[in-house]
Coordinates of C-alpha atoms in Angstrom, one line a residue:
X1 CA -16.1 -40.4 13.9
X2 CA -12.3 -40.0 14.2
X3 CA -11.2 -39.5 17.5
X4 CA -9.0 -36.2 18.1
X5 CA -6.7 -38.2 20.7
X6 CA -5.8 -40.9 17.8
X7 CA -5.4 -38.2 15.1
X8 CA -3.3 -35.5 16.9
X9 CA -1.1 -38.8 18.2
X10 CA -2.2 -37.4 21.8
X11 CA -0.4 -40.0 23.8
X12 CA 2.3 -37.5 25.3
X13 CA -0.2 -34.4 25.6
X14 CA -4.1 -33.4 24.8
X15 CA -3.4 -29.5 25.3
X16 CA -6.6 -29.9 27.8
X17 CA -8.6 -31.6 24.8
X18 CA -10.4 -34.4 27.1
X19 CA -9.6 -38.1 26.0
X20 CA -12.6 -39.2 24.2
X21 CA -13.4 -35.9 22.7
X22 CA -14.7 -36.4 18.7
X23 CA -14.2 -33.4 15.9
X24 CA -17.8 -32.6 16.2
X25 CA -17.7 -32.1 20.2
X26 CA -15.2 -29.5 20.0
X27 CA -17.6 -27.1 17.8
X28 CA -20.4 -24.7 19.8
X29 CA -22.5 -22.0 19.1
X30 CA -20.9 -22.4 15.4
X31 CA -17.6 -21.6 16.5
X32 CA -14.6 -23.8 16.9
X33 CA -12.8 -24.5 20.4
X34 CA -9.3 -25.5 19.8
X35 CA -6.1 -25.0 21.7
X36 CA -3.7 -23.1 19.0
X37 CA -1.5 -25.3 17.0
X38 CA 1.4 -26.6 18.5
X39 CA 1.9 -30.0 15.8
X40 CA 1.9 -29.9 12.3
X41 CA -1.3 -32.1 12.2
X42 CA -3.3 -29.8 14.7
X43 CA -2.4 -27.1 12.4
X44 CA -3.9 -29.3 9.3
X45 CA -7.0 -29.9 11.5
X46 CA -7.6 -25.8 12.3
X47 CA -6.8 -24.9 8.7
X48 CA -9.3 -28.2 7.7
X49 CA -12.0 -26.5 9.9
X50 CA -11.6 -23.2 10.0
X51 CA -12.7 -24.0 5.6
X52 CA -15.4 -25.7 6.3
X53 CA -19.2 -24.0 6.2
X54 CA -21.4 -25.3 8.9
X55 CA -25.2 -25.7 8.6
X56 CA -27.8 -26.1 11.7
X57 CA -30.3 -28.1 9.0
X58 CA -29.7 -31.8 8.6
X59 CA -28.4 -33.6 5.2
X60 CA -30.7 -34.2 2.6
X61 CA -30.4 -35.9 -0.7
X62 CA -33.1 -34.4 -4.0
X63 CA -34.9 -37.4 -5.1
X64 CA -37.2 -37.9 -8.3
X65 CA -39.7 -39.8 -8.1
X66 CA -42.0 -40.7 -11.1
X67 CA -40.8 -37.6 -12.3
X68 CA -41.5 -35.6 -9.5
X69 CA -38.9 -33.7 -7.5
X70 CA -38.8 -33.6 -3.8
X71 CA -36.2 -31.8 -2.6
X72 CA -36.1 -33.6 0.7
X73 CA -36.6 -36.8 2.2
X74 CA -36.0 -39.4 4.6
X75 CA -33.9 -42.0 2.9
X76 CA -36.0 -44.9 4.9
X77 CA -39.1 -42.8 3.4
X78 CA -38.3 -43.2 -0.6
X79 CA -39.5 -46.3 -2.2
X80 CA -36.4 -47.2 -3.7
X81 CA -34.6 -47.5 -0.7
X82 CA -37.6 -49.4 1.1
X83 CA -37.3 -51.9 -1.3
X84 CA -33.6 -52.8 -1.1
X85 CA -34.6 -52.6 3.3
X86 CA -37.3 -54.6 3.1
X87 CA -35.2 -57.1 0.9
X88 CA -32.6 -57.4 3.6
X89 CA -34.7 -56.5 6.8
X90 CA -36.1 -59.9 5.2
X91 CA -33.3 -61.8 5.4
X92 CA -31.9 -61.2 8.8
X93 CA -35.4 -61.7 10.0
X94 CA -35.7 -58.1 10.9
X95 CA -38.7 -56.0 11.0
X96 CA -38.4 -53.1 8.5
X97 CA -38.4 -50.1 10.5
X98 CA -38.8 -46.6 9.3
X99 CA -37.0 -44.8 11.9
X100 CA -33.1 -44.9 12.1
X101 CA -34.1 -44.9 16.0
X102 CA -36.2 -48.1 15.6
X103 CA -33.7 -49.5 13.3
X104 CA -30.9 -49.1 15.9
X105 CA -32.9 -50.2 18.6
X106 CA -33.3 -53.2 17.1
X107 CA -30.2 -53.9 16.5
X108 CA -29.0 -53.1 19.8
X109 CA -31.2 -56.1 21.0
X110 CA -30.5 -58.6 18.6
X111 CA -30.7 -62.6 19.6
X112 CA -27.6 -63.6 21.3
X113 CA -26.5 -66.2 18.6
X114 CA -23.2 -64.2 17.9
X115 CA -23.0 -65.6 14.1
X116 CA -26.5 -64.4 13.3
X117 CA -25.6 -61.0 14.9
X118 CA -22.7 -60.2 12.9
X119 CA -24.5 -61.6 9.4
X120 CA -27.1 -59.1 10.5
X121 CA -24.7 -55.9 11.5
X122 CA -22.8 -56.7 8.4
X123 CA -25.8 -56.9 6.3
X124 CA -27.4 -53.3 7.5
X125 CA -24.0 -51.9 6.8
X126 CA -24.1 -53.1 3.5
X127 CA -27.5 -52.1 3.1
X128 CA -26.7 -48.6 4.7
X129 CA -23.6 -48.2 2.0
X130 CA -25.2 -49.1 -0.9
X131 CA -28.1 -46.8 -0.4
X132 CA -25.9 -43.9 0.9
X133 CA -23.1 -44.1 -2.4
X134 CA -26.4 -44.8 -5.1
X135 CA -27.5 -40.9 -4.9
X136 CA -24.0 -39.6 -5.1
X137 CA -23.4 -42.2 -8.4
X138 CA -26.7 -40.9 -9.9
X139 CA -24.8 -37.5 -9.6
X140 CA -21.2 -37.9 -10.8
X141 CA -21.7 -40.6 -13.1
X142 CA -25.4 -39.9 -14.2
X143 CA -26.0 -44.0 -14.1
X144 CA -29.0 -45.1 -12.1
X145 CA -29.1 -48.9 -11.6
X146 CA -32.3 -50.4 -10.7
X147 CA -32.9 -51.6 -6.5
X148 CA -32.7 -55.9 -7.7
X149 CA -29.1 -54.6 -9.4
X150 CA -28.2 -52.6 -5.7
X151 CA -29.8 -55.8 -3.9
X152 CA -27.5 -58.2 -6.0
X153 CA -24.4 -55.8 -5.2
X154 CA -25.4 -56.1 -1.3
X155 CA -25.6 -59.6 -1.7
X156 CA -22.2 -59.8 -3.8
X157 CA -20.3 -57.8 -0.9
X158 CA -21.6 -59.6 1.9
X159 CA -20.5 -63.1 0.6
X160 CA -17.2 -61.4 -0.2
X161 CA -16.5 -60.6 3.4
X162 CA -17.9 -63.6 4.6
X163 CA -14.8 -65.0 2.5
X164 CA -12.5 -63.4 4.3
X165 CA -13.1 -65.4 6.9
X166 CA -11.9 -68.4 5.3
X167 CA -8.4 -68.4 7.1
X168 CA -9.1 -66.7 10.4
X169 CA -12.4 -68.5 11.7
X170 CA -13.7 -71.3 8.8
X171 CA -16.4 -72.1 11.5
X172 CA -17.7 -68.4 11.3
X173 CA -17.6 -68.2 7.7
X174 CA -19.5 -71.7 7.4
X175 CA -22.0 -70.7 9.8
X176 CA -22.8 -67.0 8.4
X177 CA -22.8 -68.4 4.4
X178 CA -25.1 -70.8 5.4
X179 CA -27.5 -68.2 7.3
X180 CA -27.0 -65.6 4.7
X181 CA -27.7 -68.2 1.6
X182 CA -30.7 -69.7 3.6
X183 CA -32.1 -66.8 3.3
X184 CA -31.7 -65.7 -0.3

C-alpha cells in the first residue's frame, strides 16, 4: 500500500491526515475523506479517486476449468494454482495451505535460520506473482502456458535475485542457491 505521508511529501504538513494513514484508510461508508487540495499531488490523488468506482464484493478472477466456467474462485482453490503451491510449498518445506490466513501464519513463524527465511519469503512472492499476472496474460495476450512452464519461470526469477546478491552479501547468495537448488 503506498503510504499518503510518503506520496503527498508530508514532512512539513499532513493537513490533520495522521502519519501512518494508507489510501484505503481514508475511504468510509463509500465516500472519501480528504482535506481539500492544497499541492499539486493531493489534487492528482482527489482527481485519481474521486474516478475511481468502489465495490463492497471482493476481487475475483473467471476461471475455465475442463471447459467449465466458474465465475468465481479462490485462487488457492483452482488446480492450476495448487499445483505451482504445492511445487514451491515443497521446496521451502512448507505445508500447502489453503487459506491466505494459514499461509501467512506460517510464514509469520518461520524457523529462525534468517537464509532459509528469506529463500522462503522470496519464494511465496514469486509464487504469489506468477499466479496473480498468469490470469491477466490469458486475457490480454490470449497465451496460456502450462503450471511446469510457470513453475520453471518461478524458479528462473528466484535464482535471478539470488544473483543479485553476488556483490553485497556472497555468503547469502551461496547459502540461499544452495537451499533453493537442494530442493529442486
Amino acid at each position: 500500500m503506498v503510504k499518503l505521508y510518503t506520496f503527498l511529501n508530508a514532512s512539513s504538513s499532513r493537513l490533520g491526515i495522521p502519519k501512518s494513514a494508507t489510501i484505503a484508510s481514508l475511504c468510509s461508508a463509500r465516500r472519501w475523506q480528504l482535506p481539500p487540495a492544497r499541492t499539486e499531488r493531493q489534487l492528482a490523488l482527489q482527481i485519481h479517486l474521486i474516478t475511481m468506482v468502489l465495490f463492497d464484493m471482493e476481487d475475483y478472477y473467471e476461471c475455465e476449468i475442463d471447459g467449465r466456467l466458474r465465475e468465481k474462485y479462490n485462487t488457492r482453490e483452482c488446480p492450476y494454482n495448487t499445483t505451482i503451491w504445492r511445487n514451491i510449498a515443497a521446496r521451502c518445506h512448507l505445508q500447502q495451505f489453503f487459506t491466505w490466513e494459514d499461509t501467512i501464519s506460517q510464514l509469520q513463524t518461520l524457523p529462525r535460520n534468517r537464509d532459509s527465511q528469506r529463500l522462503t519469503l522470496l519464494a511465496t512472492q514469486s509464487t504469489i506473482y506468477w499466479i496473480w499476472t498468469e490470469p491477466n496474460t490469458i486475457f490480454h495476450q490470449q497465451v496460456f502456458k502450462p503450471h511446469d512452464s510457470i513453475i520453471a519461470s518461478i524458479d528462473k526469477h528466484i535464482s535471478n535475485r539470488l544473483q543479485s546478491f553476488r556483490h553485497a552479501n556472497p555468503s547469502a547468495l551461496s547459502a540461499m542457491m544452495q537451499l533453493w537448488l537442494h530442493h529442486s
